[in-house]
Amino acid sequence: MENLEIQATNATPFVIFNSKTNILEIIGESYPEDAALFYNPIFTWLKTYLSQLTQPATLILKLEYINTSSSKAFMILFDLLQESGKQITVNWHYNYENEMILECGEEFKEDLTIPFNIIMDK
Amino acid sequence: MDNSFLTDDLFEKERKVIENALLVCENYDHENPKLIEEYKALIGYFVKLAKETKKLVKLSDHWQRKLRESIQKYRSVTESAYDAIISIDSSKKIISWNKGAKEIFEYNVKEILGKSVFTLIADKSQEKIEKLFISSKSQISELIGIKKNKEEFPFEISFAKWKANNETFYTGIIRDITDRKRVEQHKEDVERIIKHDLKSPLNAINLSSQLLLQKIKDEKLEKGLVNNIVTSCQKMQHIIINSLALFKMEEGSYQLKPETLNLIEVFENLKIEFFNLLEIKSCQLIYILNGDKVMGNEICHLKGEKFFLGNLFSNLIKNAIEASPNDNLITVNINKTNIECVEIDIHNYGEIPLEVRNNFFDRYSTSGKSYGTGLGTFSALLIVKAHNGDIHFTSSKENGTHLIVKLPLGEKI
């Protein structure tokens, strides 16, 4: 399966999903005007990837800011991971000065049963 | 179905609707149980949707709180600052203006918001500010501003570019430097006056001692002392003239003006400087060239600036004598290690204190001398570097201190 790579813009994060290493990363800020337009292709790729996945995978999120519609997109993304029943770990990184991202991570973690690590970066 | 999260808050109504719907489903004896299951699934989605909405509202509230805090923080910083903090949009129109800006430029916020930033900049600085807009880096610059009353004044601006929603904005932190400029000018004037005023008495001393020297015919000691006055005078004159050179060396902009000189001659000229100090310490100073004691007529050519090399070795040898224990020998060992460079090893039996070893060549590094400026070793380093040379030391209780200067000989002479 081809990797998914989307370059960052002012309002959208850098996305690099590697189907060989099973490391999926989203890095940056997310406040697109149309979150569905940005995240739908990611969900489509992810559904195919998850259906073929046999190894453990890690989703690494290093976000600085996410708006409300992106938060909804992340809820969908976490649902997809959880419902797949695959062995997936989420590593939610936050900068030590960015307590909002920490709080977001804590909110998302609350409803999930898949491993969800909240990691402080300096 | 867990809908307990929807209690006692804004979602009370939604909770009741869901509970009623569930009750209806459970008590409705429909002939089609599949339909009931579909209703239940639908209600399940509503529950999930309500749960997500609640979470999103919570997160959104968090962000808004944070944004409000951030705005308050920004306002308290900008409003309490003495400096002007001015932001402009991509069309160079002023969009924010603090109290400091009002104090400096004398416009109030209503008068200036929406006006072009060029209103505040004197014609002579317009080009400079345009360059700041083009540059991608944050930087500090000095410009000339115009107050509301058309008075021009110098200011320093720390300038940064930032982006939001695909638009470029600029923020400048501006400090009125009228007073600083006045002080700098005053300082320069004073320095110029002092330099100028020092020259005349120095010239007088120099000339008088030269005349005196001509009068003394035989007395070796008196002649030596007057000679000392003459060379010291000339040295002071050099120091005054070259006071900017060390600064330039530090900046790396000094252009060396090398001439062919005999290093032995440089050392010979210094001898008289240490006469008194050597007497006080009952020490002896000897020079050795390639293993043989220097008699004074040897030759060791290199290319360099005579004045600065004299200054360098004067400082280093003086330091060595001062640091030496009494009744000891100070040795200056000159060795042409190869055809390209000469090594000068200045040795004394004193030890450099441990606490100054790590910053021995730093500015203001001194130890034990109440009158030391701490600039001697620092200027030594600058002079050596300007000559593309190298300077280092070894120091221990057993072996004393070796200060080793390596200088390139320059072009083949």
mmCIF file of N, CA, C and O in Angstrom, chain A residues 10 31 64-66 68 71-72 75-76 79 83 98-101 103-104 107-108 110-111, chain B residues 48-49 51-53 55-63 65-66 69 163-167:
data_model
loop_
_atom_site.group_PDB
_atom_site.id
_atom_site.type_symbol
_atom_site.label_atom_id
_atom_site.label_comp_id
_atom_site.label_asym_id
_atom_site.label_seq_id
_atom_site.Cartn_x
_atom_site.Cartn_y
_atom_site.Cartn_z
ATOM 1 N N ASN A 10 -0.658 26.614 6.186
ATOM 2 C CA ASN A 10 -0.849 27.484 7.352
ATOM 3 C C ASN A 10 -1.865 26.920 8.328
ATOM 4 O O ASN A 10 -1.726 27.076 9.532
ATOM 5 N N TYR A 31 -6.549 23.932 11.687
ATOM 6 C CA TYR A 31 -7.768 24.764 11.756
ATOM 7 C C TYR A 31 -8.287 25.096 10.350
ATOM 8 O O TYR A 31 -8.512 26.241 10.001
ATOM 9 N N GLU A 64 -0.203 21.467 17.772
ATOM 10 C CA GLU A 64 -0.031 22.718 18.537
ATOM 11 C C GLU A 64 -1.368 23.386 18.795
ATOM 12 O O GLU A 64 -1.579 24.042 19.799
ATOM 13 N N TYR A 65 -2.271 23.236 17.826
ATOM 14 C CA TYR A 65 -3.598 23.819 17.986
ATOM 15 C C TYR A 65 -4.566 23.057 17.101
ATOM 16 O O TYR A 65 -4.229 22.720 15.963
ATOM 17 N N ILE A 66 -5.766 22.763 17.622
ATOM 18 C CA ILE A 66 -6.808 22.176 16.756
ATOM 19 C C ILE A 66 -8.112 22.909 17.034
ATOM 20 O O ILE A 66 -8.451 23.191 18.195
ATOM 21 N N THR A 68 -12.415 23.396 16.613
ATOM 22 C CA THR A 68 -13.493 22.501 17.019
ATOM 23 C C THR A 68 -13.795 21.457 15.944
ATOM 24 O O THR A 68 -13.961 20.279 16.260
ATOM 25 N N SER A 71 -11.311 18.813 15.995
ATOM 26 C CA SER A 71 -11.509 17.934 17.156
ATOM 27 C C SER A 71 -12.507 16.843 16.809
ATOM 28 O O SER A 71 -12.322 15.677 17.155
ATOM 29 N N LYS A 72 -13.561 17.241 16.100
ATOM 30 C CA LYS A 72 -14.565 16.258 15.667
ATOM 31 C C LYS A 72 -13.911 15.240 14.724
ATOM 32 O O LYS A 72 -14.151 14.032 14.836
ATOM 33 N N MET A 75 -12.072 12.762 16.654
ATOM 34 C CA MET A 75 -12.960 11.788 17.299
ATOM 35 C C MET A 75 -13.305 10.665 16.322
ATOM 36 O O MET A 75 -13.310 9.496 16.678
ATOM 37 N N ILE A 76 -13.568 11.070 15.058
ATOM 38 C CA ILE A 76 -13.870 10.068 14.022
ATOM 39 C C ILE A 76 -12.659 9.163 13.811
ATOM 40 O O ILE A 76 -12.776 7.936 13.736
ATOM 41 N N ASP A 79 -12.298 6.732 16.582
ATOM 42 C CA ASP A 79 -13.340 5.703 16.444
ATOM 43 C C ASP A 79 -12.912 4.645 15.437
ATOM 44 O O ASP A 79 -13.064 3.449 15.676
ATOM 45 N N GLU A 83 -12.573 0.890 16.483
ATOM 46 C CA GLU A 83 -13.516 -0.082 15.924
ATOM 47 C C GLU A 83 -12.817 -1.129 15.057
ATOM 48 O O GLU A 83 -13.367 -2.196 14.816
ATOM 49 N N ASN A 98 2.034 24.048 26.410
ATOM 50 C CA ASN A 98 0.739 24.031 25.733
ATOM 51 C C ASN A 98 -0.251 23.152 26.495
ATOM 52 O O ASN A 98 -0.516 22.017 26.126
ATOM 53 N N GLU A 99 -0.799 23.708 27.580
ATOM 54 C CA GLU A 99 -1.663 22.884 28.409
ATOM 55 C C GLU A 99 -2.999 22.586 27.732
ATOM 56 O O GLU A 99 -3.688 21.625 28.075
ATOM 57 N N MET A 100 -3.376 23.397 26.727
ATOM 58 C CA MET A 100 -4.629 23.138 26.027
ATOM 59 C C MET A 100 -4.570 21.820 25.270
ATOM 60 O O MET A 100 -5.532 21.068 25.235
ATOM 61 N N ILE A 101 -3.424 21.560 24.646
ATOM 62 C CA ILE A 101 -3.287 20.306 23.898
ATOM 63 C C ILE A 101 -3.277 19.122 24.879
ATOM 64 O O ILE A 101 -3.829 18.063 24.597
ATOM 65 N N GLU A 103 -4.963 19.088 27.678
ATOM 66 C CA GLU A 103 -6.365 18.899 28.066
ATOM 67 C C GLU A 103 -7.155 18.191 26.970
ATOM 68 O O GLU A 103 -7.988 17.328 27.248
ATOM 69 N N CYS A 104 -6.880 18.554 25.716
ATOM 70 C CA CYS A 104 -7.543 17.888 24.587
ATOM 71 C C CYS A 104 -7.257 16.396 24.628
ATOM 72 O O CYS A 104 -8.157 15.568 24.489
ATOM 73 N N GLU A 107 -9.173 14.663 27.251
ATOM 74 C CA GLU A 107 -10.586 14.509 26.876
ATOM 75 C C GLU A 107 -10.774 13.331 25.930
ATOM 76 O O GLU A 107 -11.682 12.532 26.083
ATOM 77 N N PHE A 108 -9.901 13.240 24.911
ATOM 78 C CA PHE A 108 -10.021 12.168 23.924
ATOM 79 C C PHE A 108 -9.766 10.803 24.582
ATOM 80 O O PHE A 108 -10.455 9.827 24.308
ATOM 81 N N GLU A 110 -10.304 9.788 27.492
ATOM 82 C CA GLU A 110 -11.386 9.392 28.385
ATOM 83 C C GLU A 110 -12.304 8.323 27.770
ATOM 84 O O GLU A 110 -12.740 7.417 28.460
ATOM 85 N N ASP A 111 -12.614 8.454 26.475
ATOM 86 C CA ASP A 111 -13.600 7.560 25.865
ATOM 87 C C ASP A 111 -12.983 6.383 25.122
ATOM 88 O O ASP A 111 -13.697 5.617 24.498
ATOM 89 N N LYS B 48 -24.427 9.266 21.330
ATOM 90 C CA LYS B 48 -23.020 9.489 20.977
ATOM 91 C C LYS B 48 -22.814 10.937 20.509
ATOM 92 O O LYS B 48 -21.865 11.614 20.913
ATOM 93 N N LEU B 49 -23.763 11.367 19.678
ATOM 94 C CA LEU B 49 -23.683 12.719 19.138
ATOM 95 C C LEU B 49 -23.732 13.757 20.266
ATOM 96 O O LEU B 49 -22.958 14.715 20.299
ATOM 97 N N LYS B 51 -22.933 13.246 23.331
ATOM 98 C CA LYS B 51 -21.699 13.113 24.123
ATOM 99 C C LYS B 51 -20.561 13.883 23.444
ATOM 100 O O LYS B 51 -19.809 14.628 24.089
ATOM 101 N N GLU B 52 -20.458 13.686 22.126
ATOM 102 C CA GLU B 52 -19.402 14.376 21.372
ATOM 103 C C GLU B 52 -19.617 15.885 21.396
ATOM 104 O O GLU B 52 -18.671 16.648 21.566
ATOM 105 N N THR B 53 -20.880 16.287 21.232
ATOM 106 C CA THR B 53 -21.174 17.728 21.246
ATOM 107 C C THR B 53 -20.745 18.323 22.584
ATOM 108 O O THR B 53 -20.117 19.387 22.638
ATOM 109 N N LYS B 55 -18.490 17.267 24.587
ATOM 110 C CA LYS B 55 -17.022 17.298 24.648
ATOM 111 C C LYS B 55 -16.461 18.461 23.820
ATOM 112 O O LYS B 55 -15.563 19.175 24.266
ATOM 113 N N LEU B 56 -17.049 18.631 22.627
ATOM 114 C CA LEU B 56 -16.565 19.716 21.750
ATOM 115 C C LEU B 56 -16.848 21.081 22.357
ATOM 116 O O LEU B 56 -16.023 21.994 22.271
ATOM 117 N N VAL B 57 -18.009 21.204 23.002
ATOM 118 C CA VAL B 57 -18.337 22.477 23.661
ATOM 119 C C VAL B 57 -17.315 22.741 24.781
ATOM 120 O O VAL B 57 -16.806 23.852 24.930
ATOM 121 N N LYS B 58 -16.980 21.674 25.500
ATOM 122 C CA LYS B 58 -16.019 21.801 26.603
ATOM 123 C C LYS B 58 -14.645 22.258 26.073
ATOM 124 O O LYS B 58 -14.043 23.198 26.586
ATOM 125 N N LEU B 59 -14.211 21.572 24.991
ATOM 126 C CA LEU B 59 -12.906 21.936 24.413
ATOM 127 C C LEU B 59 -12.916 23.366 23.863
ATOM 128 O O LEU B 59 -11.983 24.131 24.057
ATOM 129 N N SER B 60 -14.022 23.693 23.207
ATOM 130 C CA SER B 60 -14.152 25.026 22.643
ATOM 131 C C SER B 60 -14.109 26.080 23.756
ATOM 132 O O SER B 60 -13.476 27.125 23.621
ATOM 133 N N ASP B 61 -14.790 25.764 24.870
ATOM 134 C CA ASP B 61 -14.752 26.682 26.024
ATOM 135 C C ASP B 61 -13.328 26.849 26.549
ATOM 136 O O ASP B 61 -12.906 27.947 26.886
ATOM 137 N N HIS B 62 -12.596 25.721 26.596
ATOM 138 C CA HIS B 62 -11.202 25.772 27.056
ATOM 139 C C HIS B 62 -10.389 26.724 26.173
ATOM 140 O O HIS B 62 -9.661 27.574 26.662
ATOM 141 N N TRP B 63 -10.522 26.531 24.853
ATOM 142 C CA TRP B 63 -9.746 27.357 23.926
ATOM 143 C C TRP B 63 -10.123 28.826 24.075
ATOM 144 O O TRP B 63 -9.269 29.709 24.060
ATOM 145 N N ARG B 65 -11.278 30.308 26.724
ATOM 146 C CA ARG B 65 -10.723 30.800 27.986
ATOM 147 C C ARG B 65 -9.243 31.143 27.797
ATOM 148 O O ARG B 65 -8.759 32.188 28.220
ATOM 149 N N LYS B 66 -8.578 30.220 27.095
ATOM 150 C CA LYS B 66 -7.146 30.416 26.858
ATOM 151 C C LYS B 66 -6.897 31.670 26.006
ATOM 152 O O LYS B 66 -5.988 32.451 26.272
ATOM 153 N N GLU B 69 -7.386 34.708 28.109
ATOM 154 C CA GLU B 69 -6.215 34.898 28.984
ATOM 155 C C GLU B 69 -5.073 35.515 28.197
ATOM 156 O O GLU B 69 -4.385 36.418 28.650
ATOM 157 N N LYS B 163 2.335 35.825 10.731
ATOM 158 C CA LYS B 163 1.244 35.510 9.801
ATOM 159 C C LYS B 163 0.038 35.011 10.559
ATOM 160 O O LYS B 163 0.179 34.306 11.561
ATOM 161 N N ALA B 164 -1.132 35.408 10.106
ATOM 162 C CA ALA B 164 -2.376 34.866 10.653
ATOM 163 C C ALA B 164 -3.387 34.855 9.524
ATOM 164 O O ALA B 164 -3.502 35.845 8.787
ATOM 165 N N ASN B 165 -4.093 33.730 9.390
ATOM 166 C CA ASN B 165 -5.095 33.571 8.327
ATOM 167 C C ASN B 165 -4.568 33.998 6.959
ATOM 168 O O ASN B 165 -5.219 34.759 6.248
ATOM 169 N N ASN B 166 -3.369 33.540 6.657
ATOM 170 C CA ASN B 166 -2.757 33.821 5.351
ATOM 171 C C ASN B 166 -2.401 35.280 5.105
ATOM 172 O O ASN B 166 -2.048 35.658 4.000
ATOM 173 N N GLU B 167 -2.517 36.125 6.128
ATOM 174 C CA GLU B 167 -2.135 37.527 5.943
ATOM 175 C C GLU B 167 -0.865 37.806 6.758
ATOM 176 O O GLU B 167 -0.691 37.237 7.841
#
